[in-house]
Short mmCIF file of C-alpha atoms in Angstrom, two decimals:
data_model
loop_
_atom_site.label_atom_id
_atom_site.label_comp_id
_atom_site.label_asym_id
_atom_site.label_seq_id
_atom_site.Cartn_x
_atom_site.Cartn_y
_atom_site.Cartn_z
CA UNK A 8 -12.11 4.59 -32.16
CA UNK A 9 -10.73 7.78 -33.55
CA UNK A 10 -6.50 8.04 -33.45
CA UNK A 11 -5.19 9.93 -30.92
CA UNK A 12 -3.05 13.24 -31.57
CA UNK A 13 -2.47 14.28 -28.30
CA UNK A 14 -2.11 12.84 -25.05
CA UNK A 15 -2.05 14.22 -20.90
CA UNK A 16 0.04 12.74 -19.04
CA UNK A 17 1.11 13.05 -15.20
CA UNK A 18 4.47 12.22 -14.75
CA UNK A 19 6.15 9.76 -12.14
CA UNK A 20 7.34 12.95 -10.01
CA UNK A 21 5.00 15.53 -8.12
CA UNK A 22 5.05 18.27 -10.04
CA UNK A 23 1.71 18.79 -9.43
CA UNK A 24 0.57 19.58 -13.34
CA UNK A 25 -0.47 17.31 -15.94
CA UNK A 26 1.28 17.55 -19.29
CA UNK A 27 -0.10 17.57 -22.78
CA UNK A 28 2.55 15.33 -25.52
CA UNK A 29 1.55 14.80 -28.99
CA UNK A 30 1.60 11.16 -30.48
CA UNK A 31 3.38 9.59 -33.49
CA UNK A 32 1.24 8.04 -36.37
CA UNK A 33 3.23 5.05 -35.43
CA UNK A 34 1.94 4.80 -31.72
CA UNK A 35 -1.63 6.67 -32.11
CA UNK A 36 -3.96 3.68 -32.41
CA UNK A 37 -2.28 1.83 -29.17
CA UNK A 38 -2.26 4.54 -26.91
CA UNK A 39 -5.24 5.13 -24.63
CA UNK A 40 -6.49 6.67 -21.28
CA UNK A 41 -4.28 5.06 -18.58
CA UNK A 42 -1.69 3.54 -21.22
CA UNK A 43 1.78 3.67 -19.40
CA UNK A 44 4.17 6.24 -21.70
CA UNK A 45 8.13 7.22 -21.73
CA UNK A 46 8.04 11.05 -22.09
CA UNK A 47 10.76 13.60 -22.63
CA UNK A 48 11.03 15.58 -19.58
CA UNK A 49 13.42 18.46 -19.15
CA UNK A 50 16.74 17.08 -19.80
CA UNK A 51 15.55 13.22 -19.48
CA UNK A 52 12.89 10.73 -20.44
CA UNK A 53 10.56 9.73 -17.79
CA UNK A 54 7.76 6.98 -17.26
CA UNK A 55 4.30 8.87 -17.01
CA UNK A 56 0.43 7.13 -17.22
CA UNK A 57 -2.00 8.72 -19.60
CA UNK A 58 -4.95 10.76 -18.08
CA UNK A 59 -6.77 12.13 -20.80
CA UNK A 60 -6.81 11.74 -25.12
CA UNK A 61 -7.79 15.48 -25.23
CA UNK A 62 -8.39 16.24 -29.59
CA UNK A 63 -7.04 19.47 -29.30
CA UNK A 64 -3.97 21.07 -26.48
CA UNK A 65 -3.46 24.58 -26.06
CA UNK A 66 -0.01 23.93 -25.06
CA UNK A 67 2.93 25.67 -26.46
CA UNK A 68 5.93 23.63 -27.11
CA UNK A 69 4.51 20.26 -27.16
CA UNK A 70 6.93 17.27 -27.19
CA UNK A 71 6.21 14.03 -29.06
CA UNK A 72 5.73 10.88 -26.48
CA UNK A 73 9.00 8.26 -27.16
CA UNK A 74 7.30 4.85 -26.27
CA UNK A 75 4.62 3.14 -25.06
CA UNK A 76 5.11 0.97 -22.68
CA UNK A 77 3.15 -2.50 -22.33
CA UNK A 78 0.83 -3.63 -24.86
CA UNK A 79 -2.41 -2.48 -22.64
CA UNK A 80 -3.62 0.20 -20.65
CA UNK A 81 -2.12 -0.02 -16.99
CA UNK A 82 -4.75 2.07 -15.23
CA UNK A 83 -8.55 2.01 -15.51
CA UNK A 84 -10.58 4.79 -16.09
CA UNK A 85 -12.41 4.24 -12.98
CA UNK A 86 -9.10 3.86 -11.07
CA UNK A 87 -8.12 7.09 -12.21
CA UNK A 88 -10.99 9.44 -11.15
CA UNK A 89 -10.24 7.81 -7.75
CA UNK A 90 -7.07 8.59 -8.15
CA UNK A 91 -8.33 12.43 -8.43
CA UNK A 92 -10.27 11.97 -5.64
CA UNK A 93 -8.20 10.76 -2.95
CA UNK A 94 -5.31 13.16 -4.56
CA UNK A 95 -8.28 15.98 -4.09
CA UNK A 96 -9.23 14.81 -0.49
CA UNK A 97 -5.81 14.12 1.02
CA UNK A 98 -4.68 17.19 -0.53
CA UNK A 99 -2.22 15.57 -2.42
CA UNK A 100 -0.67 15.39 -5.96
CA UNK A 101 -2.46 12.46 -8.60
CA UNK A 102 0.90 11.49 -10.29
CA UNK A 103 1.61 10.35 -6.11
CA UNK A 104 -1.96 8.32 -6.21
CA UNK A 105 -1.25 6.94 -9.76
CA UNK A 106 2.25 6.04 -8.39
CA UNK A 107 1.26 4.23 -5.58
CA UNK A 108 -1.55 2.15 -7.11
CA UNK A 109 0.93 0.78 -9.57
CA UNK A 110 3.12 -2.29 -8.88
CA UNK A 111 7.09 -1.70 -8.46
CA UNK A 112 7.72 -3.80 -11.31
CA UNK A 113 4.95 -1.67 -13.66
CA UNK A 114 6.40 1.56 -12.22
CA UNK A 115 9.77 0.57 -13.37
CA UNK A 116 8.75 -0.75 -16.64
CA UNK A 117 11.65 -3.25 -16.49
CA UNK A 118 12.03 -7.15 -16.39
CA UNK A 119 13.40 -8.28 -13.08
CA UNK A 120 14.60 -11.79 -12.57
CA UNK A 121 12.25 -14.26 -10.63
CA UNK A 122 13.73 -16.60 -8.08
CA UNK A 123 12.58 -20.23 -7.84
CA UNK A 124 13.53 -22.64 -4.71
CA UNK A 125 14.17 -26.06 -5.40
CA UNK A 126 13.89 -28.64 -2.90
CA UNK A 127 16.87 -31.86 -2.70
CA UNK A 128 18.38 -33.32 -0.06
CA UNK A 129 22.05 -32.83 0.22
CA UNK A 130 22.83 -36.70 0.53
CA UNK A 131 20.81 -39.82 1.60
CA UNK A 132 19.94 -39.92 5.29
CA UNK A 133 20.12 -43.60 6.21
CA UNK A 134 17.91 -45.26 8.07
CA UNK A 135 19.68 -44.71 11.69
CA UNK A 136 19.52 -41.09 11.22
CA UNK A 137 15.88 -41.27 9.90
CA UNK A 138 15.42 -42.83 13.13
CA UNK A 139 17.39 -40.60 15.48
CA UNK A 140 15.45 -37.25 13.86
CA UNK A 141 12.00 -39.82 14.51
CA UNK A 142 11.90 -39.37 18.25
CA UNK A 143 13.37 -35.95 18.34
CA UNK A 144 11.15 -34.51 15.40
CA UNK A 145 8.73 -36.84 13.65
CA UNK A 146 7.25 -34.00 11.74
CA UNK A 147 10.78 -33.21 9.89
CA UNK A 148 11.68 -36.90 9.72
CA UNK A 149 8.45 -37.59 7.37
CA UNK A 150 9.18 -35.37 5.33
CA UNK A 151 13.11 -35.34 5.34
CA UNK A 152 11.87 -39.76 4.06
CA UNK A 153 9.60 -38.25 1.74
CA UNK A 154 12.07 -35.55 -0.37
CA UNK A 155 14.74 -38.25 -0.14
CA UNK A 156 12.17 -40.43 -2.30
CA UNK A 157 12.15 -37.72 -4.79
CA UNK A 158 14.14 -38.73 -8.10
CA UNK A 159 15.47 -35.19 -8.37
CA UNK A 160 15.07 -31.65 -7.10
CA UNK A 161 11.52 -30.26 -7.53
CA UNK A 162 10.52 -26.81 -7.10
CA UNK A 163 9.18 -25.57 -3.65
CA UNK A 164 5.69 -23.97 -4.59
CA UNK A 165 5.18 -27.45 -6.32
CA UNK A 166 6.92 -29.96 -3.81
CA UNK A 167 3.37 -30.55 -1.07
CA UNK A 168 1.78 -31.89 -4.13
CA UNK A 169 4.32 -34.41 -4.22
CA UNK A 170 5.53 -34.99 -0.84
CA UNK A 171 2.99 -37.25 0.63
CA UNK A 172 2.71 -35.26 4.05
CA UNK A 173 -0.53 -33.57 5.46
CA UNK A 174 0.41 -30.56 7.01
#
């Protein structure tokens, strides 16, 4: 595969025009069609998704891209000529389609932090308790016996494959 020189881009905002960015030697063998790029853009950088690896832009001007970001393309090829047409048929801008098709965190290009639940009891029930919750809710006394039984806390997602309770 030939090194890119130049890339189009459409950038996170509808401006309704796709832009043409040369590439560093450093960058050109990673970047390909639907790569996810930082740009300069005006005054600022923005995040924008490769459309095209054009060998030659007629563009005057033409910025170098900054980054790219994540080590593989975001957006297939096939995903983006239906991104051109449903931009074409619903009469609205691509970078809008290409926008929505991505997930928030992809759009962002940052790390957010991922919450895990943990499941404990917050003391021993004893057995009169375990009794008392029995004949008002059996379902929530099983398994108020069976995290009890647990040596520690264990995490949520994980717990029904070690609480003994059909559900």
């Amino acid at each position: 595969m030939a090194k890119a020189n130049y890339v189009r881009v459409v950038i996170d905002r509808a401006i309704r025009r796709e832009l043409d960015y040369s590439v560093p030697q450093s960058l050109a063998e990673r970047v390909k069609v639907g790569s996810r790029v930082r740009v300069p853009f005006r005054d600022k950088s923005a995040l924008a998704t490769v459309v095209a690896v054009p060998e030659q832009s007629e563009a005057k001007g033409i910025r170098s891209i900054e980054a790219i970001i994540g080590e593989a393309p975001m957006v297939s090829e096939h995903s983006l000529e239906l991104a051109r047409w449903i931009g074409a048929y619903y009469c609205c801008p691509i970078e809008t389609v290409v926008r929505t098709m991505l997930p928030q965190v992809i759009r962002r290009a940052e790390m957010g932090w991922k919450k895990q639940l943990f499941v404990q009891t917050g003391r021993k029930p004893d057995a009169e308790e375990l009794e008392k919750l029995q004949r008002r809710a059996p379902r929530q006394a099983e398994l108020l016996g069976a995290i009890s039984k647990l040596p520690g806390p264990v995490r949520a997602m994980s717990s029904s494959s070690q609480v003994p309770i059909s559900f």
